mmCIF file of C-alpha atoms in Angstrom:
data_model
loop_
_atom_site.group_PDB
_atom_site.id
_atom_site.type_symbol
_atom_site.label_atom_id
_atom_site.label_comp_id
_atom_site.label_asym_id
_atom_site.label_seq_id
_atom_site.Cartn_x
_atom_site.Cartn_y
_atom_site.Cartn_z
ATOM 1 C CA MET D 1 -48.630 -29.736 -2.278
ATOM 2 C CA GLU D 2 -44.860 -29.730 -1.034
ATOM 3 C CA THR D 3 -44.344 -32.568 1.345
ATOM 4 C CA VAL D 4 -42.588 -31.901 4.649
ATOM 5 C CA ALA D 5 -39.418 -33.476 3.345
ATOM 6 C CA LYS D 6 -39.346 -31.451 0.225
ATOM 7 C CA ILE D 7 -39.776 -28.226 2.158
ATOM 8 C CA ALA D 8 -36.817 -29.164 4.535
ATOM 9 C CA VAL D 9 -34.570 -29.735 1.711
ATOM 10 C CA LYS D 10 -35.498 -26.590 -0.190
ATOM 11 C CA LYS D 11 -35.049 -24.639 3.159
ATOM 12 C CA THR D 12 -31.639 -26.059 3.858
ATOM 13 C CA GLU D 13 -30.763 -25.348 -0.003
ATOM 14 C CA ASP D 14 -31.933 -21.579 0.453
ATOM 15 C CA GLU D 15 -29.788 -21.404 3.806
ATOM 16 C CA LYS D 16 -26.512 -22.735 2.002
ATOM 17 C CA ALA D 17 -27.173 -20.518 -1.045
ATOM 18 C CA GLU D 18 -27.524 -17.421 1.688
ATOM 19 C CA ARG D 19 -24.354 -18.585 3.255
ATOM 20 C CA VAL D 20 -22.658 -18.586 0.002
ATOM 21 C CA MET D 21 -23.776 -15.108 -1.070
ATOM 22 C CA THR D 22 -22.851 -13.711 2.673
ATOM 23 C CA ALA D 23 -19.241 -15.438 1.922
ATOM 24 C CA GLN D 24 -18.841 -14.249 -1.414
ATOM 25 C CA ALA D 25 -19.864 -10.648 0.019
ATOM 26 C CA VAL D 26 -17.771 -10.411 3.018
ATOM 27 C CA ALA D 27 -14.756 -11.656 0.445
ATOM 28 C CA GLN D 28 -15.603 -8.811 -1.796
ATOM 29 C CA ALA D 29 -15.809 -6.269 1.054
ATOM 30 C CA ALA D 30 -12.440 -7.473 2.340
ATOM 31 C CA LEU D 31 -10.728 -6.602 -0.846
ATOM 32 C CA LYS D 32 -9.063 -3.122 -1.336
ATOM 33 C CA ILE D 33 -7.323 -3.823 -4.531
ATOM 34 C CA GLN D 34 -7.509 -6.265 -7.325
ATOM 35 C CA VAL D 35 -5.177 -6.449 -9.992
ATOM 36 C CA SER D 36 -5.789 -8.545 -13.205
ATOM 37 C CA ASN D 37 -3.336 -9.276 -16.061
ATOM 38 C CA LEU D 38 -1.433 -6.280 -15.391
ATOM 39 C CA ASN D 39 1.161 -5.230 -18.083
ATOM 40 C CA PHE D 40 3.464 -2.139 -17.833
ATOM 41 C CA TYR D 41 5.658 -0.537 -20.842
ATOM 42 C CA TYR D 42 8.328 1.865 -20.864
ATOM 43 C CA GLY D 43 8.208 2.855 -24.431
ATOM 44 C CA SER D 44 8.992 -0.689 -25.998
ATOM 45 C CA TYR D 45 10.627 -2.050 -22.842
ATOM 46 C CA GLN D 46 7.916 -4.191 -20.917
ATOM 47 C CA ALA D 47 8.391 -3.773 -17.370
ATOM 48 C CA LEU D 48 5.644 -5.989 -16.091
ATOM 49 C CA HIS D 49 3.865 -9.245 -17.380
ATOM 50 C CA ASP D 50 0.484 -10.459 -16.654
ATOM 51 C CA VAL D 51 0.664 -9.329 -13.065
ATOM 52 C CA SER D 52 -2.470 -10.595 -10.982
ATOM 53 C CA LEU D 53 -3.113 -10.283 -7.292
ATOM 54 C CA ARG D 54 -5.566 -9.294 -4.613
ATOM 55 C CA ILE D 55 -4.806 -6.730 -1.740
ATOM 56 C CA LEU D 56 -7.013 -7.158 1.289
ATOM 57 C CA SER D 57 -8.262 -4.150 3.213
ATOM 58 C CA ASN D 58 -6.564 -2.749 6.299
ATOM 59 C CA LYS D 59 -3.569 -5.488 5.990
ATOM 60 C CA ILE D 60 -0.096 -4.870 5.015
ATOM 61 C CA THR D 61 1.308 -6.488 1.847
ATOM 62 C CA ALA D 62 4.813 -6.922 1.422
ATOM 63 C CA LEU D 63 6.321 -6.892 -2.098
ATOM 64 C CA ILE D 64 10.010 -8.259 -2.359
ATOM 65 C CA GLY D 65 12.248 -9.288 -5.004
ATOM 66 C CA PRO D 66 15.842 -8.360 -6.784
ATOM 67 C CA SER D 67 16.805 -4.896 -8.033
ATOM 68 C CA GLY D 68 14.790 -4.123 -11.184
ATOM 69 C CA CYS D 69 12.186 -6.968 -11.095
ATOM 70 C CA GLY D 70 9.140 -4.690 -11.101
ATOM 71 C CA LYS D 71 8.089 -4.123 -8.019
ATOM 72 C CA SER D 72 8.428 -0.573 -7.777
ATOM 73 C CA THR D 73 6.747 -0.120 -11.111
ATOM 74 C CA PHE D 74 4.025 -2.319 -9.779
ATOM 75 C CA LEU D 75 3.670 -0.208 -6.681
ATOM 76 C CA ARG D 76 3.594 2.926 -8.851
ATOM 77 C CA ALA D 77 1.138 1.769 -11.330
ATOM 78 C CA LEU D 78 -1.291 1.227 -8.325
ATOM 79 C CA ASN D 79 -1.869 5.092 -8.256
ATOM 80 C CA ARG D 80 -0.996 5.795 -11.917
ATOM 81 C CA MET D 81 2.347 7.339 -10.578
ATOM 82 C CA SER D 82 4.512 5.966 -13.310
ATOM 83 C CA GLU D 83 2.118 8.145 -15.868
ATOM 84 C CA THR D 84 4.444 11.028 -14.818
ATOM 85 C CA LEU D 85 6.916 9.683 -17.001
ATOM 86 C CA ARG D 86 6.560 10.163 -20.733
ATOM 87 C CA GLY D 87 6.197 7.274 -23.388
ATOM 88 C CA THR D 88 4.728 4.707 -20.630
ATOM 89 C CA ARG D 89 1.583 2.686 -20.776
ATOM 90 C CA ALA D 90 -0.430 0.175 -19.023
ATOM 91 C CA THR D 91 -2.967 -2.881 -20.074
ATOM 92 C CA GLY D 92 -4.933 -5.056 -17.513
ATOM 93 C CA GLU D 93 -7.161 -4.094 -15.112
ATOM 94 C CA ILE D 94 -6.681 -2.376 -11.469
ATOM 95 C CA LEU D 95 -9.979 -2.074 -9.093
ATOM 96 C CA LEU D 96 -9.603 0.128 -6.282
ATOM 97 C CA GLY D 97 -12.855 -1.203 -4.636
ATOM 98 C CA GLN D 98 -15.065 -1.622 -7.329
ATOM 99 C CA GLU D 99 -13.883 1.201 -9.204
ATOM 100 C CA ASP D 100 -11.522 0.972 -12.387
ATOM 101 C CA VAL D 101 -8.242 2.963 -11.433
ATOM 102 C CA PHE D 102 -7.670 3.833 -15.044
ATOM 103 C CA ALA D 103 -10.925 5.585 -15.779
ATOM 104 C CA MET D 104 -10.822 7.595 -12.484
ATOM 105 C CA ASP D 105 -9.959 11.221 -12.122
ATOM 106 C CA VAL D 106 -6.071 10.909 -11.204
ATOM 107 C CA VAL D 107 -6.329 13.644 -8.411
ATOM 108 C CA THR D 108 -8.867 11.990 -6.820
ATOM 109 C CA LEU D 109 -6.856 8.467 -7.136
ATOM 110 C CA ARG D 110 -4.022 9.865 -5.596
ATOM 111 C CA ARG D 111 -5.775 11.425 -2.692
ATOM 112 C CA ARG D 112 -7.322 8.115 -1.858
ATOM 113 C CA VAL D 113 -3.937 6.116 -2.689
ATOM 114 C CA GLY D 114 -0.825 7.944 -0.969
ATOM 115 C CA MET D 115 2.465 7.525 -1.817
ATOM 116 C CA VAL D 116 5.370 7.582 0.247
ATOM 117 C CA PHE D 117 9.228 7.259 -1.373
ATOM 118 C CA GLN D 118 12.217 5.654 -0.629
ATOM 119 C CA LYS D 119 14.013 8.997 0.336
ATOM 120 C CA PRO D 120 12.784 11.321 2.507
ATOM 121 C CA ASN D 121 11.128 14.559 0.423
ATOM 122 C CA PRO D 122 9.737 17.032 2.506
ATOM 123 C CA PHE D 123 8.886 20.418 1.058
ATOM 124 C CA PRO D 124 10.933 23.510 1.549
ATOM 125 C CA LYS D 125 8.185 24.937 4.321
ATOM 126 C CA SER D 126 7.706 24.349 8.010
ATOM 127 C CA ILE D 127 6.688 21.216 9.276
ATOM 128 C CA PHE D 128 3.082 22.588 9.889
ATOM 129 C CA ASP D 129 3.055 23.643 6.114
ATOM 130 C CA ASN D 130 3.998 20.198 4.959
ATOM 131 C CA VAL D 131 1.398 18.406 6.628
ATOM 132 C CA ALA D 132 -1.187 21.044 6.021
ATOM 133 C CA TYR D 133 -0.333 21.120 2.031
ATOM 134 C CA GLY D 134 -2.572 18.500 0.934
ATOM 135 C CA PRO D 135 -5.545 19.484 2.767
ATOM 136 C CA ARG D 136 -5.204 23.200 1.586
ATOM 137 C CA ILE D 137 -5.077 22.355 -1.697
ATOM 138 C CA ASN D 138 -7.831 19.996 -1.542
ATOM 139 C CA GLY D 139 -10.203 22.161 0.327
ATOM 140 C CA LEU D 140 -10.422 19.809 3.326
ATOM 141 C CA ALA D 141 -9.767 22.093 6.170
ATOM 142 C CA HIS D 142 -9.010 25.726 7.251
ATOM 143 C CA GLY D 143 -8.566 27.832 10.206
ATOM 144 C CA THR D 144 -8.693 25.826 13.306
ATOM 145 C CA SER D 145 -10.080 22.559 11.742
ATOM 146 C CA LEU D 146 -6.556 22.511 9.487
ATOM 147 C CA ALA D 147 -4.545 22.868 13.095
ATOM 148 C CA ASP D 148 -6.470 19.807 14.348
ATOM 149 C CA LEU D 149 -6.154 17.917 11.278
ATOM 150 C CA VAL D 150 -2.342 18.631 11.306
ATOM 151 C CA GLU D 151 -1.811 17.635 14.718
ATOM 152 C CA ALA D 152 -3.952 14.303 14.208
ATOM 153 C CA SER D 153 -2.084 13.773 11.352
ATOM 154 C CA LEU D 154 1.238 14.026 13.341
ATOM 155 C CA ARG D 155 -0.037 11.956 15.936
ATOM 156 C CA ARG D 156 -1.272 9.123 13.510
ATOM 157 C CA ALA D 157 2.514 9.137 12.374
ATOM 158 C CA ALA D 158 3.998 8.834 15.705
ATOM 159 C CA LEU D 159 5.578 12.350 15.579
ATOM 160 C CA TRP D 160 3.516 14.911 17.492
ATOM 161 C CA ASP D 161 5.373 14.480 20.641
ATOM 162 C CA GLU D 162 8.571 15.169 18.877
ATOM 163 C CA VAL D 163 7.717 18.388 16.962
ATOM 164 C CA LYS D 164 4.549 19.832 18.759
ATOM 165 C CA ASP D 165 6.882 22.804 19.901
ATOM 166 C CA HIS D 166 8.656 23.410 16.519
ATOM 167 C CA LEU D 167 5.944 23.396 14.112
ATOM 168 C CA ARG D 168 6.963 26.465 12.590
ATOM 169 C CA LYS D 169 10.555 25.173 12.002
ATOM 170 C CA SER D 170 12.023 23.968 8.618
ATOM 171 C CA ALA D 171 11.240 20.569 8.081
ATOM 172 C CA TYR D 172 14.767 19.924 6.874
ATOM 173 C CA ALA D 173 15.625 20.710 10.612
ATOM 174 C CA LEU D 174 14.385 17.397 11.382
ATOM 175 C CA SER D 175 16.279 13.951 11.196
ATOM 176 C CA GLY D 176 16.051 11.379 8.564
ATOM 177 C CA GLY D 177 14.007 9.120 10.467
ATOM 178 C CA GLN D 178 11.546 11.934 11.534
ATOM 179 C CA GLN D 179 11.642 13.342 7.979
ATOM 180 C CA GLN D 180 10.345 10.015 6.722
ATOM 181 C CA ARG D 181 7.581 10.058 9.537
ATOM 182 C CA LEU D 182 6.562 13.745 8.539
ATOM 183 C CA CYS D 183 6.386 12.462 4.768
ATOM 184 C CA ILE D 184 3.985 9.742 6.344
ATOM 185 C CA ALA D 185 1.814 12.256 8.217
ATOM 186 C CA ARG D 186 1.655 14.481 5.034
ATOM 187 C CA ALA D 187 0.253 11.681 3.093
ATOM 188 C CA LEU D 188 -2.231 10.573 6.224
ATOM 189 C CA ALA D 189 -3.565 14.430 6.186
ATOM 190 C CA VAL D 190 -5.995 13.827 3.383
ATOM 191 C CA ASN D 191 -7.269 10.349 5.073
ATOM 192 C CA PRO D 192 -6.347 7.959 2.253
ATOM 193 C CA GLU D 193 -7.626 4.370 2.246
ATOM 194 C CA VAL D 194 -4.394 2.976 0.692
ATOM 195 C CA LEU D 195 -0.950 4.224 1.555
ATOM 196 C CA LEU D 196 1.894 2.911 -0.442
ATOM 197 C CA LEU D 197 5.531 2.677 0.575
ATOM 198 C CA ASP D 198 8.513 2.252 -1.730
ATOM 199 C CA GLU D 199 11.412 1.048 0.457
ATOM 200 C CA PRO D 200 10.327 3.810 3.328
ATOM 201 C CA CYS D 201 13.357 2.403 5.567
ATOM 202 C CA SER D 202 16.124 2.146 3.005
ATOM 203 C CA ALA D 203 17.947 5.049 4.167
ATOM 204 C CA LEU D 204 17.110 4.740 8.099
ATOM 205 C CA ASP D 205 19.033 3.596 10.791
ATOM 206 C CA PRO D 206 17.516 0.567 13.026
ATOM 207 C CA ILE D 207 16.058 2.611 15.599
ATOM 208 C CA ALA D 208 14.118 4.934 13.157
ATOM 209 C CA THR D 209 13.252 1.849 10.976
ATOM 210 C CA ALA D 210 11.779 0.165 14.296
ATOM 211 C CA LYS D 211 9.535 3.067 14.772
ATOM 212 C CA ILE D 212 8.270 3.270 11.205
ATOM 213 C CA GLU D 213 7.273 -0.434 11.343
ATOM 214 C CA GLU D 214 5.484 0.235 14.752
ATOM 215 C CA LEU D 215 3.672 2.854 12.811
ATOM 216 C CA LEU D 216 2.702 0.652 10.046
ATOM 217 C CA TYR D 217 0.898 -1.818 12.414
ATOM 218 C CA ALA D 218 -1.228 1.106 14.076
ATOM 219 C CA LEU D 219 -1.986 2.353 10.564
ATOM 220 C CA THR D 220 -3.720 -0.513 9.420
ATOM 221 C CA ASP D 221 -6.925 0.370 11.675
ATOM 222 C CA THR D 222 -7.736 3.131 9.148
ATOM 223 C CA CYS D 223 -5.627 2.191 6.062
ATOM 224 C CA THR D 224 -4.445 -0.570 3.777
ATOM 225 C CA ILE D 225 -0.511 -0.834 3.207
ATOM 226 C CA VAL D 226 1.581 -1.900 0.583
ATOM 227 C CA ILE D 227 5.067 -1.771 1.052
ATOM 228 C CA VAL D 228 8.177 -2.396 -1.306
ATOM 229 C CA THR D 229 11.136 -3.916 0.626
ATOM 230 C CA HIS D 230 14.604 -5.392 -0.078
ATOM 231 C CA ASN D 231 14.832 -6.346 3.541
ATOM 232 C CA MET D 232 13.350 -9.770 3.776
ATOM 233 C CA GLN D 233 13.239 -9.678 7.595
ATOM 234 C CA GLN D 234 11.240 -6.370 7.245
ATOM 235 C CA ALA D 235 8.560 -8.147 5.016
ATOM 236 C CA ALA D 236 8.425 -11.148 7.470
ATOM 237 C CA ARG D 237 8.076 -8.884 10.401
ATOM 238 C CA VAL D 238 5.394 -6.444 9.217
ATOM 239 C CA SER D 239 3.032 -8.065 6.525
ATOM 240 C CA GLU D 240 0.450 -10.648 6.523
ATOM 241 C CA HIS D 241 0.979 -11.397 2.698
ATOM 242 C CA THR D 242 4.202 -11.126 0.599
ATOM 243 C CA GLY D 243 4.502 -11.308 -3.253
ATOM 244 C CA PHE D 244 7.788 -12.238 -4.894
ATOM 245 C CA PHE D 245 8.594 -10.351 -7.988
ATOM 246 C CA LEU D 246 11.354 -11.547 -10.475
ATOM 247 C CA MET D 247 12.148 -10.199 -14.224
ATOM 248 C CA GLY D 248 8.769 -8.214 -14.198
ATOM 249 C CA LYS D 249 6.497 -11.490 -12.928
ATOM 250 C CA LEU D 250 4.980 -11.907 -9.935
ATOM 251 C CA ILE D 251 6.540 -15.580 -9.468
ATOM 252 C CA GLU D 252 4.636 -16.183 -5.967
ATOM 253 C CA PHE D 253 1.794 -14.631 -3.537
ATOM 254 C CA ASN D 254 0.948 -16.097 -0.548
ATOM 255 C CA GLU D 255 0.486 -15.198 3.472
ATOM 256 C CA THR D 256 3.982 -14.273 4.515
ATOM 257 C CA SER D 257 4.500 -17.091 6.902
ATOM 258 C CA LEU D 258 4.085 -19.749 4.221
ATOM 259 C CA LEU D 259 5.954 -17.983 1.534
ATOM 260 C CA PHE D 260 8.860 -17.764 3.848
ATOM 261 C CA LYS D 261 8.583 -21.015 5.499
ATOM 262 C CA LYS D 262 7.080 -23.385 2.457
ATOM 263 C CA PRO D 263 7.609 -21.473 -0.710
ATOM 264 C CA ALA D 264 5.965 -23.077 -3.635
ATOM 265 C CA CYS D 265 8.229 -22.044 -6.396
ATOM 266 C CA LYS D 266 11.806 -22.943 -6.468
ATOM 267 C CA GLU D 267 12.948 -19.257 -7.827
ATOM 268 C CA THR D 268 11.382 -17.942 -4.375
ATOM 269 C CA GLU D 269 13.080 -20.429 -2.323
ATOM 270 C CA ASP D 270 16.502 -19.586 -3.993
ATOM 271 C CA TYR D 271 16.014 -15.925 -3.437
ATOM 272 C CA ILE D 272 14.731 -16.186 0.264
ATOM 273 C CA THR D 273 17.757 -18.748 0.998
ATOM 274 C CA GLY D 274 20.320 -16.020 -0.415
ATOM 275 C CA ARG D 275 21.183 -18.066 -3.712
ATOM 276 C CA PHE D 276 20.578 -14.883 -5.777
ATOM 277 C CA GLY D 277 19.710 -11.484 -5.534
#
């Protein structure tokens, strides 16, 4: 028969094991994307070298680094957008939740992981039809429900009040900042889990940039965001975590405040202090 002391010790050990398992489960649930040893090639040229990082759910992760360092290639690899170019290949692992990105149907993947590019690229259609395009081709909504979805997407992109009386006008009639928010609304219309943004504010004025940044904060309620930016002040303002890329390698990845205030690598410090880039 077990003594009282042994029973107490066993209970303590069981409770400790349960806490560890619970902590692991919470940590796993908090991860949206896990990248392990990712290498990417354009023909014989290797653009990414053994990149590994973890992206948390419902947070904003920023990627910084000089031009040609691989950050946009990395971003496009997350939803296999780079596969649209001939001669590309990737090795390593990317998990969306617990699912292997490279084993997924690419249409399903790109519905779950949306993308907004550097230059606004609205379709040559009306404002309404731009936002409705994704739901229509994916059979997600029709009739009144489609109109409601378009309105909800425009509201999420903080654009509804500006365009609600002009939905049948050409998207090209909008300003640059409005067009970029329209592209975000178009991506949001299929309710993605992750939104990738490749320098979305580089062509915008400070007022439009501020609106986009405010929008990003609001979207984290329902979306995980990864943003590539050349603007280090923007990365510091909007993101919880930042990764610094250089020559195709992830040099450092940390909480944004720590990376900018106490970088662990000399290359990171040299870049953020303006010694190169």
